[in-house]
CSV table of C-alpha atoms and ligand atoms in Angstrom, one decimal:
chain,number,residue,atom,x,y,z
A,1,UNK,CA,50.7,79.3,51.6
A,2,UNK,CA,52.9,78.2,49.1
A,3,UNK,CA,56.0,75.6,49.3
A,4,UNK,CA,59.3,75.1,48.1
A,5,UNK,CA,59.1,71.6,46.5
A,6,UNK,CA,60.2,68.8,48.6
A,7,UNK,CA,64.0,68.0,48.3
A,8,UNK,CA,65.2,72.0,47.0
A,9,UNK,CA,66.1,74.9,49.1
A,10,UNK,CA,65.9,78.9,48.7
A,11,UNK,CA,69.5,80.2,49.1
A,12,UNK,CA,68.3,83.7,51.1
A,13,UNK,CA,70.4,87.0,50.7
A,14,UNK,CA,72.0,86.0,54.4
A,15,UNK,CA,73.1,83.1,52.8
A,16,UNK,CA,74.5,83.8,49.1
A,17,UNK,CA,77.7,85.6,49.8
A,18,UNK,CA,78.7,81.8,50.9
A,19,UNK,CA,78.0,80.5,47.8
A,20,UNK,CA,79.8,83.4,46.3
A,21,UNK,CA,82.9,82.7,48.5
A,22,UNK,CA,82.8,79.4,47.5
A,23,UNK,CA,82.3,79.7,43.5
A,24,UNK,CA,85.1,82.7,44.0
A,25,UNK,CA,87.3,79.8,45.5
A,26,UNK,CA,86.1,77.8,42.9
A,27,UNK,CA,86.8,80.1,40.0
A,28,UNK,CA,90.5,80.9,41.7
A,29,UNK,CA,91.5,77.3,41.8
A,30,UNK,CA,90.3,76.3,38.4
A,31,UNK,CA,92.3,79.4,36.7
A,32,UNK,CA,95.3,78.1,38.0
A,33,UNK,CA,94.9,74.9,36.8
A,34,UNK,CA,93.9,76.9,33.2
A,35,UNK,CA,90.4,74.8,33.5
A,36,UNK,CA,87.6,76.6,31.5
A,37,UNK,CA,83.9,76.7,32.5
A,38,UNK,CA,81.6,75.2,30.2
A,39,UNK,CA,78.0,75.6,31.1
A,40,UNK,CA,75.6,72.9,29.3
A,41,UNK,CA,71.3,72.6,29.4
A,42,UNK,CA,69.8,71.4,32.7
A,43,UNK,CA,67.3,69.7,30.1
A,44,UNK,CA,69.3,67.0,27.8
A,45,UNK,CA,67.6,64.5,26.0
A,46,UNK,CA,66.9,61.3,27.5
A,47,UNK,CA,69.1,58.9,25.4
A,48,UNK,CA,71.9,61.4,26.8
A,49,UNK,CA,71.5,60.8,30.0
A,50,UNK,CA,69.7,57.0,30.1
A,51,UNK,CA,72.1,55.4,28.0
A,52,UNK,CA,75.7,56.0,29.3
A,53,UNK,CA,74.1,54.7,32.7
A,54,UNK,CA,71.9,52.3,32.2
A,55,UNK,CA,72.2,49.6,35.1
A,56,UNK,CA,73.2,52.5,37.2
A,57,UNK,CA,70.4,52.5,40.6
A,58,UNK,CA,70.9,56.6,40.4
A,59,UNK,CA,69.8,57.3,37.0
A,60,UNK,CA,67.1,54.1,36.9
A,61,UNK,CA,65.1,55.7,39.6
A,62,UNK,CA,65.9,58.7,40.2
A,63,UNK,CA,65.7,60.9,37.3
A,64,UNK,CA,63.1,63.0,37.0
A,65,UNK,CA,62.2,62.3,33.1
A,66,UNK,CA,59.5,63.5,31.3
A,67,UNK,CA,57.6,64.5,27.8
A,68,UNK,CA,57.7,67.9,26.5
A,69,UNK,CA,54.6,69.6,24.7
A,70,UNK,CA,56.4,68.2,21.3
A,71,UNK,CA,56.4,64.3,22.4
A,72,UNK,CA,60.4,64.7,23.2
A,73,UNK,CA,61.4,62.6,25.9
A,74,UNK,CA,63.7,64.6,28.8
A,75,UNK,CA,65.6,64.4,31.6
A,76,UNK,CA,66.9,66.8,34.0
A,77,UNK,CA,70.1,66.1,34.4
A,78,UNK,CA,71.0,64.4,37.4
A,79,UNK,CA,75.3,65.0,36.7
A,80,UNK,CA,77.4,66.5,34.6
A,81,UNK,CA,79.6,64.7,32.7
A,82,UNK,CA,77.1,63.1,30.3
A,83,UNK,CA,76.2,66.5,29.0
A,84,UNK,CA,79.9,68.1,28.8
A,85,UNK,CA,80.8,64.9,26.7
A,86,UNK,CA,77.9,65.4,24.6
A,87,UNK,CA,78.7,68.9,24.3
A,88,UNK,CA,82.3,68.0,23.6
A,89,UNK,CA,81.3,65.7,21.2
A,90,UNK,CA,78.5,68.0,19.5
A,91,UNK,CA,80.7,70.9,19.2
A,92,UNK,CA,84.1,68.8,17.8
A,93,UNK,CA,85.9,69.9,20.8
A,94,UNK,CA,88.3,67.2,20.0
A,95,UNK,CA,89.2,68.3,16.4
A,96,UNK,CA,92.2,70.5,18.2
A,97,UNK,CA,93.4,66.4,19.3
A,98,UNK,CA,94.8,68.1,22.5
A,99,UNK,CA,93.8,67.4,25.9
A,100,UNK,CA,90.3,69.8,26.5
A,101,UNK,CA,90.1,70.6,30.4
A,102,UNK,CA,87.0,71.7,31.9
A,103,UNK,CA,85.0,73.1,34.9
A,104,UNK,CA,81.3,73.7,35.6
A,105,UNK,CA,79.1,74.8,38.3
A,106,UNK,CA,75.4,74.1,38.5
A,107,UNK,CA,71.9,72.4,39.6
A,108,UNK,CA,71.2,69.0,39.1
A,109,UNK,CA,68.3,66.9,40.4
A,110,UNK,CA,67.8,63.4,41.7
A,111,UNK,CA,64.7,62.4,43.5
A,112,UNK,CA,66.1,61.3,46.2
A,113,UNK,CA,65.3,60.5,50.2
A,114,UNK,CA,66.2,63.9,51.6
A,115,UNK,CA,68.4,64.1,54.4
A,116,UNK,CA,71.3,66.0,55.6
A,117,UNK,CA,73.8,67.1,52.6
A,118,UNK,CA,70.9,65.1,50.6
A,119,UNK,CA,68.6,67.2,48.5
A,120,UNK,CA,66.6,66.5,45.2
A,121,UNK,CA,67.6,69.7,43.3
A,122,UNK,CA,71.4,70.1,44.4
A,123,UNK,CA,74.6,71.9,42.9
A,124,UNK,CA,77.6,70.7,41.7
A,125,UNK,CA,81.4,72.2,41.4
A,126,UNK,CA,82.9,69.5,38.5
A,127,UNK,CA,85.7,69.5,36.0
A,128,UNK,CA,86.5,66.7,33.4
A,129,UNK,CA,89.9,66.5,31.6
A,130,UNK,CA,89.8,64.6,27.8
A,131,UNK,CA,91.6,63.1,25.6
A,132,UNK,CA,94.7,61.8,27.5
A,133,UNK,CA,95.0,58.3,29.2
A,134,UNK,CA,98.2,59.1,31.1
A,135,UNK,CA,98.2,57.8,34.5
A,136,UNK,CA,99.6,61.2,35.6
A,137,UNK,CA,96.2,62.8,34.0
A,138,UNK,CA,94.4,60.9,36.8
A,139,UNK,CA,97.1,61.1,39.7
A,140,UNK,CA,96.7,65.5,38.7
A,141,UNK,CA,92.9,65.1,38.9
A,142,UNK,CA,92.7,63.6,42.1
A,143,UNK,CA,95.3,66.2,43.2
A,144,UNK,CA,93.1,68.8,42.0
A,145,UNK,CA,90.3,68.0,44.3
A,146,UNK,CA,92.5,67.3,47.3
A,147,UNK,CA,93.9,70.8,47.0
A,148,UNK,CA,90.8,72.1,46.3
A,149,UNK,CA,89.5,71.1,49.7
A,150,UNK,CA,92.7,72.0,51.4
A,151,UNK,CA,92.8,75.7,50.3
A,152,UNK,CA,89.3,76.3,51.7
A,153,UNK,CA,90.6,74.9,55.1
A,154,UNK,CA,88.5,71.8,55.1
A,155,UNK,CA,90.6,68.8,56.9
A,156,UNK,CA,89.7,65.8,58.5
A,157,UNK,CA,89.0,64.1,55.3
A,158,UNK,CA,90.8,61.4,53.2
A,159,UNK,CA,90.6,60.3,49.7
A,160,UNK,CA,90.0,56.8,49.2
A,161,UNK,CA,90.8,55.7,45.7
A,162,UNK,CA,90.6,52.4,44.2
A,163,UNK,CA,91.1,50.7,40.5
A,164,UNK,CA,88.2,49.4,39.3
A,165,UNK,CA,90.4,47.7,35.8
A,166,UNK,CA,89.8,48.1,32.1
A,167,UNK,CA,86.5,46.7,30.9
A,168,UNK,CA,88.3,43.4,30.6
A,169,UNK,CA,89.0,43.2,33.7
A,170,UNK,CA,85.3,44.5,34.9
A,171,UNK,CA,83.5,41.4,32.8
A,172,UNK,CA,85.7,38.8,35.0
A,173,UNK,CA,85.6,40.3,38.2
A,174,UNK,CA,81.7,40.8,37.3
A,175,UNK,CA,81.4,36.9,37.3
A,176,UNK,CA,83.6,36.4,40.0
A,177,UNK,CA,81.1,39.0,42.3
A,178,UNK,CA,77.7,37.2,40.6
A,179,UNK,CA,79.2,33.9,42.1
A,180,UNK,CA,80.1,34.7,45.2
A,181,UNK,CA,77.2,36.5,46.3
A,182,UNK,CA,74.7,34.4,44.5
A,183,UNK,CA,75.8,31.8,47.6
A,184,UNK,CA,74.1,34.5,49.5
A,185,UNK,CA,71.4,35.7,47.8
A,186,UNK,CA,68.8,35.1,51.0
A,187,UNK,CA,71.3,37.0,53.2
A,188,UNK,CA,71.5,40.0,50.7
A,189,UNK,CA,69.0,43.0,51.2
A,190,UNK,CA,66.2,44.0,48.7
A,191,UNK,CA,68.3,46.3,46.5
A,192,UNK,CA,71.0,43.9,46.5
A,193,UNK,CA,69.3,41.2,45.5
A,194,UNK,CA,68.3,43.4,42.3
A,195,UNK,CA,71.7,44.8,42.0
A,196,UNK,CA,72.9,41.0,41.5
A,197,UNK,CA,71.2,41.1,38.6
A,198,UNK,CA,71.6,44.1,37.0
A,199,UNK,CA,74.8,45.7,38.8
A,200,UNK,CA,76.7,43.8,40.9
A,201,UNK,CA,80.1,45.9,41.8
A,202,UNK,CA,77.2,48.3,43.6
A,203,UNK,CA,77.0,45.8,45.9
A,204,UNK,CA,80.1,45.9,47.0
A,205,UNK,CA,79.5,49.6,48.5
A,206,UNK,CA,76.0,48.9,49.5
A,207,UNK,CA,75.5,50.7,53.3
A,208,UNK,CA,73.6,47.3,54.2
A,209,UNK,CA,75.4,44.4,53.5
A,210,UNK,CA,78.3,45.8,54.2
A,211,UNK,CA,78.0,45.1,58.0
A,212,UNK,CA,76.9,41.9,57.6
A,213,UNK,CA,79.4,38.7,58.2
A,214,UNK,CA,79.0,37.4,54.9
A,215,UNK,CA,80.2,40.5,53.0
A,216,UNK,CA,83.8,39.5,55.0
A,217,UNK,CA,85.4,37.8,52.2
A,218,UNK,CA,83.9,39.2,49.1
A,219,UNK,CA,86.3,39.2,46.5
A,220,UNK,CA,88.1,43.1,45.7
A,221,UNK,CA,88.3,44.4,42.3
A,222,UNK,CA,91.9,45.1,43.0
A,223,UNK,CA,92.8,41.1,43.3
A,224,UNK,CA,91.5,40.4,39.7
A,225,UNK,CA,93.2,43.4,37.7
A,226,UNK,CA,95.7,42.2,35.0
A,227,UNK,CA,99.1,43.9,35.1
A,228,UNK,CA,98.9,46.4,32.7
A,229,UNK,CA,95.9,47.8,35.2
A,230,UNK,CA,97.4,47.1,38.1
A,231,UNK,CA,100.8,48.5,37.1
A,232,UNK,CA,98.6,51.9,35.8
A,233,UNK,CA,97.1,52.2,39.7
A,234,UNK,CA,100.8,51.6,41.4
A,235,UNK,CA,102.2,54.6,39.7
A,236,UNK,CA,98.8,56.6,39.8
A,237,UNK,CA,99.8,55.8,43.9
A,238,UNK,CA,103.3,57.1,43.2
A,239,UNK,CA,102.4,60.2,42.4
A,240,UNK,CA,99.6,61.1,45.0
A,241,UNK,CA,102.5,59.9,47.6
A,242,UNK,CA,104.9,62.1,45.9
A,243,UNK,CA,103.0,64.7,45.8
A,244,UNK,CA,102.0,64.5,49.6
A,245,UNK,CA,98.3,64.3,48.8
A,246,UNK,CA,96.6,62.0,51.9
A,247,UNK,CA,94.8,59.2,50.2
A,248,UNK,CA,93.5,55.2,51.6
A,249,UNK,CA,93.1,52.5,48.9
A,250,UNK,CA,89.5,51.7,49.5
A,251,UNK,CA,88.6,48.4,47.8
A,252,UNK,CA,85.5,48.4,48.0
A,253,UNK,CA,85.2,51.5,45.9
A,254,UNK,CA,83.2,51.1,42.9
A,255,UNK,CA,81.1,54.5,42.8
A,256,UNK,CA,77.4,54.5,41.6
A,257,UNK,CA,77.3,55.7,38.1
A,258,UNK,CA,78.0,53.0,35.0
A,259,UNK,CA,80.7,54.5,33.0
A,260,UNK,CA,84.0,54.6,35.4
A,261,UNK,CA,86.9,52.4,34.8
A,262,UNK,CA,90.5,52.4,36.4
A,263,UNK,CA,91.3,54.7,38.8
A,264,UNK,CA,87.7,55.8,41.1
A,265,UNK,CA,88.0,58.3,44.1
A,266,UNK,CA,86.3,59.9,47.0
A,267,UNK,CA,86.9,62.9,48.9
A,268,UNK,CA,85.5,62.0,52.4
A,269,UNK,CA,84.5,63.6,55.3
A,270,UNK,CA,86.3,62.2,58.1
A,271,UNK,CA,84.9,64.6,60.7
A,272,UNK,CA,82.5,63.6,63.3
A,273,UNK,CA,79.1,65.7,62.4
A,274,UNK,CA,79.7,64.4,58.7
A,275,UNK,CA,81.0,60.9,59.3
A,276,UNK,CA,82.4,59.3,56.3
A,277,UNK,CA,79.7,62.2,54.2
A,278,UNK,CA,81.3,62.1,50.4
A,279,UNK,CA,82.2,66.1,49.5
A,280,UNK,CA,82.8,64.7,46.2
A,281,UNK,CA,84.0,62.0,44.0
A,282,UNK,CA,84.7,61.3,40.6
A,283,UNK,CA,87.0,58.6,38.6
A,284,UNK,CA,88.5,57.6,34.7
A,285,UNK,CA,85.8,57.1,31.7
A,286,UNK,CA,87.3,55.4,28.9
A,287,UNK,CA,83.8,54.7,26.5
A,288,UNK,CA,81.9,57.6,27.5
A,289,UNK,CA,83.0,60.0,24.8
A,290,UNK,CA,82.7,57.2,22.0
A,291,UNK,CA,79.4,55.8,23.3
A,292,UNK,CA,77.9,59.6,22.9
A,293,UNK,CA,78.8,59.1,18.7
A,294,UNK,CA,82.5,60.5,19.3
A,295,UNK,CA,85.8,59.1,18.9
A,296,UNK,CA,87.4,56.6,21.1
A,297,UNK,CA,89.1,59.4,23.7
A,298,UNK,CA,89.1,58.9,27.7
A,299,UNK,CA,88.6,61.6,29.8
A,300,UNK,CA,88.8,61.6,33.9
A,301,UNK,CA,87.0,64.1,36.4
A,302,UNK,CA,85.1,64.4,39.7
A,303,UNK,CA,82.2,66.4,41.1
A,304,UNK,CA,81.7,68.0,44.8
A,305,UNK,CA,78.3,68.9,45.9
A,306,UNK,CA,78.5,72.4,47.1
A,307,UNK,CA,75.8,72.0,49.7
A,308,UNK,CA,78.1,69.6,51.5
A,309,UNK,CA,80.9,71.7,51.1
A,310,UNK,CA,79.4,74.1,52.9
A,311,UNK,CA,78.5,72.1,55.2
A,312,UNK,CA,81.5,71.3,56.1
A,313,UNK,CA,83.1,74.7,56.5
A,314,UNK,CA,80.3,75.9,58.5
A,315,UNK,CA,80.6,73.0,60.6
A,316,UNK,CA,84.2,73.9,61.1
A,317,UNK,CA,83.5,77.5,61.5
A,318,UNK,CA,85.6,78.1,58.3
A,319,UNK,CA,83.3,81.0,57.1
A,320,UNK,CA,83.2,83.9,58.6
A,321,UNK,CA,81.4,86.4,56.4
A,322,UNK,CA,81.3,89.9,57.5
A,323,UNK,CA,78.8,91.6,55.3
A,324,UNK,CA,80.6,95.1,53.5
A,325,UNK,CA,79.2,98.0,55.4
A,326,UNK,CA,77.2,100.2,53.5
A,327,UNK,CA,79.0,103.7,52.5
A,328,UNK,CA,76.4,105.6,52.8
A,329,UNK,CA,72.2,106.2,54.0
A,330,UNK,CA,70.9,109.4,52.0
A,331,UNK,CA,67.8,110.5,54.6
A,332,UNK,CA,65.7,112.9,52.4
A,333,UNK,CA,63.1,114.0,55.0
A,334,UNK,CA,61.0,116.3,52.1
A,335,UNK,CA,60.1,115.6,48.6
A,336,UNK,CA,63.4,116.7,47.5
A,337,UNK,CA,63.8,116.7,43.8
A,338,UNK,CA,66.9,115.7,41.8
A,339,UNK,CA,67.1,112.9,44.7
A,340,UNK,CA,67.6,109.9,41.3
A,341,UNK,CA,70.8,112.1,39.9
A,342,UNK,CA,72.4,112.2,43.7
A,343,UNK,CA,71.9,108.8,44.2
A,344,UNK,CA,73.6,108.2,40.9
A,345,UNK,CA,76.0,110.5,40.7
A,346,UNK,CA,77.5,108.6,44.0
A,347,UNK,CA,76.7,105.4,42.7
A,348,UNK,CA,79.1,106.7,39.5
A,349,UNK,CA,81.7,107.3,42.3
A,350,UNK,CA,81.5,103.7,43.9
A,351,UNK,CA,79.9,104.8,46.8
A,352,UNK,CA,77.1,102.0,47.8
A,353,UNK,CA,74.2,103.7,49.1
A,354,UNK,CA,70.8,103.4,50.1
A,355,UNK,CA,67.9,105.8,50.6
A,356,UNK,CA,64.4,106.2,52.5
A,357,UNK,CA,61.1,105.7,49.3
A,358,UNK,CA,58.8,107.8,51.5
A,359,UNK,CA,58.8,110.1,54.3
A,360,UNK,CA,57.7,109.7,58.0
A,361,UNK,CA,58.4,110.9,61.1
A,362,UNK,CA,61.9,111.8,61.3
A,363,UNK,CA,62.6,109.5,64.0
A,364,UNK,CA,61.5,106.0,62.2
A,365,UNK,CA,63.3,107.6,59.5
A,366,UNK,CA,66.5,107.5,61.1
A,367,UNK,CA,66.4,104.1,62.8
A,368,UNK,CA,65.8,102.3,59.3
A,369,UNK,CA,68.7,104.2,58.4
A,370,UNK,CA,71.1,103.1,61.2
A,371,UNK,CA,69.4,99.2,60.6
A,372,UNK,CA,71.0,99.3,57.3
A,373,UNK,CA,74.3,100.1,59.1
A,374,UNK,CA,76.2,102.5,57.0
A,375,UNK,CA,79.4,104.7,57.9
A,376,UNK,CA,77.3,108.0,56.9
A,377,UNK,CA,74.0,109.3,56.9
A,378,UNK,CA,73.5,111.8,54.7
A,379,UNK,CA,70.5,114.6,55.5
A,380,UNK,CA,68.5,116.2,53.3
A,381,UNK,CA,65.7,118.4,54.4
A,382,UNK,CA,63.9,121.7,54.0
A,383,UNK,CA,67.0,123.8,55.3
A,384,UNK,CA,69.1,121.9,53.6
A,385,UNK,CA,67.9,122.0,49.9
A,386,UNK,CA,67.1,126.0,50.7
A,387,UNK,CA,71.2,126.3,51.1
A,388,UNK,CA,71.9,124.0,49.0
A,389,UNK,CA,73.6,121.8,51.5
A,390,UNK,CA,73.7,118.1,53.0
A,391,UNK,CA,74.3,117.5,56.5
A,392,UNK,CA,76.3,114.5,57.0
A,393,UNK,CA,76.6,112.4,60.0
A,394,UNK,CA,79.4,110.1,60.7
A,395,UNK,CA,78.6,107.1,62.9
A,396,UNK,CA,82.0,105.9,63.4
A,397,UNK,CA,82.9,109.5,65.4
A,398,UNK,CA,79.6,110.8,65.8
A,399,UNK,CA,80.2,113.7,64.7
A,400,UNK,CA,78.0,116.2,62.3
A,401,UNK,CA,79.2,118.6,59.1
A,402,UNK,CA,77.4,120.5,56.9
A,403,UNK,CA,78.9,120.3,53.1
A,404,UNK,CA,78.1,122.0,50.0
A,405,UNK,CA,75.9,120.1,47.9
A,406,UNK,CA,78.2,120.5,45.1
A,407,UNK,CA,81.5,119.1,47.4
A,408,UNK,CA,79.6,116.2,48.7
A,409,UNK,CA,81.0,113.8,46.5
A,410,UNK,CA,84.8,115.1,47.1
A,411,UNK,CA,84.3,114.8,50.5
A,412,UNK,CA,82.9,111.3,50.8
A,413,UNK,CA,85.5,110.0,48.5
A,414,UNK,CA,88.2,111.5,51.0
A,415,UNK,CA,86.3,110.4,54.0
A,416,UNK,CA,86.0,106.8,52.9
A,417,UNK,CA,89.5,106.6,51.2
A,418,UNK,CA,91.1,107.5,54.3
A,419,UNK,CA,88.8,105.3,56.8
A,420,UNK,CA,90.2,102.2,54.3
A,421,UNK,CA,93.4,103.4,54.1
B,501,HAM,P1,78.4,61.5,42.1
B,501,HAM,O1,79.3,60.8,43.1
B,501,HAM,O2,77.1,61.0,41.7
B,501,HAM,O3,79.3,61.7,40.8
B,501,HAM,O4,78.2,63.0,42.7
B,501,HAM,C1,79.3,63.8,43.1
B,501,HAM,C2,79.0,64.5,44.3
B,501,HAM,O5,77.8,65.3,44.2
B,501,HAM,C3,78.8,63.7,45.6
B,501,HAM,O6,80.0,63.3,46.2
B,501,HAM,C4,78.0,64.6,46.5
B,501,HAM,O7,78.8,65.5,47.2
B,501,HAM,C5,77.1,65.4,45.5
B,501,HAM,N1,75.8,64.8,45.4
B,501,HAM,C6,75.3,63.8,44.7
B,501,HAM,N2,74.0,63.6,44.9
B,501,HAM,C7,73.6,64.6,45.7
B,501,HAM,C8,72.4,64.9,46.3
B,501,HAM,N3,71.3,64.3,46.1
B,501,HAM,N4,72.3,66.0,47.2
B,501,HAM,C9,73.5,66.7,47.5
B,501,HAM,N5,74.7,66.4,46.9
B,501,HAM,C10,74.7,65.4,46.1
B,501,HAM,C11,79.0,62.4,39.7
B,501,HAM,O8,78.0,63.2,39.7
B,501,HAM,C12,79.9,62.3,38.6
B,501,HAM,N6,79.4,63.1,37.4
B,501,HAM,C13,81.3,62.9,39.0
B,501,HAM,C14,82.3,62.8,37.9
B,501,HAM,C15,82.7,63.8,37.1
B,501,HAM,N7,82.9,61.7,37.5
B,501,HAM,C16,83.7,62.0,36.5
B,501,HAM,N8,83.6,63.2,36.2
């Protein structure tokens, strides 16, 4: 038997009306914020994705990259944001000069360990917002995702938000990092001891070191930023305080992917099946856009993975999906012709039904019906096609009428208007 590749998932017709819930929430939020969907390739070139990120662990070993039939080098993407800004960019989105704000929803694949809220092919809910730098751009952004999460009822989390500087201020507090931990190097697991190398702010949020003695005094980004960056994250803090939104200055903050710069932030699970589990996080970009062959315009977003949101509303027992109970079970226990126009005449009417393909005894007929669990069954056999009737059963009163063939569609449409109403 076959498989489902390591690391993806089937989402089964019990489970899809929660990923409709959640892209309807989705959709809801991001109209009020006037955000539009953009929806870019899964496949981008590799330069697109390689070369905005190119000391970042994620998108060294992770990707899953390849050669098409033409020689082309590929990469599925593993986020979002490289592709809208090459979209962005490709399509002149910036030619209007005003500030472009967008949302997507979509797969993405890492080849990753899988685990819980940890899967190779996985989906993310994302917006990014261009070409302004104001600090109140960011402080909306972060508001965004905070009230996101609060109007689908998910609490115990936090956002933890740090300022990782301007590039300037990256390149010293890169040196300072290198020196400190190079006095450590033995103490410093496998990864790290490449990350000193190649990325050394990842160390800083590494699972490992973190616990150990030595990572005690490691020096924060926020102690070397100048004050024009330091200044920029006060009053991004204003605001989120103003604005009520529950945040904790992480320092150690720094966020896996390359391109981030000033304000970073995490939405985190705070709740004791997904301890400290990150629903989503996102941060500033300042080069992105120009490095992808655009002009020099920042942008700021954040992604959620939807698996773990859903994780943590079922967890919390914040979905309760009660599946719409079907209108209506025509029965038709004889080859009754003109059975395609009923079924679409009521279908016309926005009646949901379902029928029987074949016919068997009577009895196994009838309990398929009542498994599909609709508010009427409607009968039609011998008797009834010589009168040109339809016996209809109601299973909320279980009661029985017989109805002219040519009234059944004014009747149901009464019946069910007045069972909603
Ligand atoms: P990220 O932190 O790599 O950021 O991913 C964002 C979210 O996607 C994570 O917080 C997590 O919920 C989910 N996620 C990531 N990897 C996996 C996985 N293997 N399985 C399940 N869920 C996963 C980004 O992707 C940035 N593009 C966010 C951003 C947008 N920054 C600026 N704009």
């Amino acid at each position: 038997m076959y498989q489902k590749v390591k690391g993806t998932y089937d989402v089964l017709p019990n489970e899809s009306p929660y990923w409709q819930f959640l892209e309807q929430k989705i959709r809801e939020i991001c109209a009020i914020y006037n955000f539009s969907e953009v929806r870019t390739p899964i496949l981008e070139h590799y330069e697109v994705i390689h070369r905005v990120n190119e000391d970042s662990d994620m998108v060294k070993k992770q990707t899953y990259d390849f050669k098409d039939l033409s020689d082309r080098l590929l990469t599925l993407r593993p986020e979002q944001t490289a592709g809208i800004i090459r979209a962005y960019v490709e399509n002149k989105l910036y030619a209007n000069q005003d500030i472009s704000k967008f949302y997507y929803i979509g797969p993405n694949f890492r080849y990753e360990r899988p685990q819980k809220g940890r899967f190779r092919q996985f989906s993310q809910f994302g917006v990014e917002a261009l070409n302004s730098d104001s600090y109140l751009l960011d402080a909306e952004i972060v508001a965004l995702a905070y009230n996101f999460i609060k109007s689908l009822g998910i609490n115990e989390i936090k956002v933890e938000i740090n300022s990782i500087g301007d590039s300037q201020n990256r390149i010293e507090f890169r040196k300072t990092l290198v020196e400190y931990f190079t006095s450590y190097t033995e103490l410093l697991c496998d990864d790290c001891k490449n990350r000193l190398l190649t990325n050394p702010l990842r160390i800083l949020d590494c699972k490992v070191c973190s616990k150990e003695p030595f990572f005690k005094n490691a020096p924060s980004p926020l102690n070397y930023l100048n004050n024009e960056s330091k200044e920029r994250f006060d009053k991004v803090l204003e605001e989120l305080e103003n604005a009520n939104i529950d945040y904790v200055v992480n320092p150690n903050l720094v966020r896996g992917l390359d391109y981030y710069d000033h304000t970073v932030f995490e939405i985190v699970s705070y709740s004791e099946e997904l301890s400290h589990l990150a629903l989503g996080g996102g941060g500033r970009y300042s080069s992105l856009v120009k490095e992808l062959g655009g002009p020099d315009i920042t942008g700021i977003g954040f992604a959620f993975g939807m698996e773990r949101l859903l994780l943590a509303l079922n967890n919390s027992n914040l979905i309760n999906i009660v599946p719409p109970l079907l209108d209506v079970y025509l029965l038709v226990t004889t080859n009754y012709p003109y059975k395609i126009s009923l079924l679409q005449d009521l279908r016309k009417n926005n009646i949901t039904v379902e029928t029987n393909y074949t016919v068997g005894s009577f009895k196994n007929m009838f309990i398929k019906a009542l498994n599909k669990n609709p508010k009427y069954i409607l009968i039609a056999g011998e008797d009834e096609f010589k009168n040109n009737t339809i016996t209809v059963k109601n299973l909320s009163t279980r009661t029985e009428e017989i109805v002219k063939k040519t009234n059944i569609i004014k009747y149901l449409k009464k019946e069910l208007k007045t069972k909603k109403g």
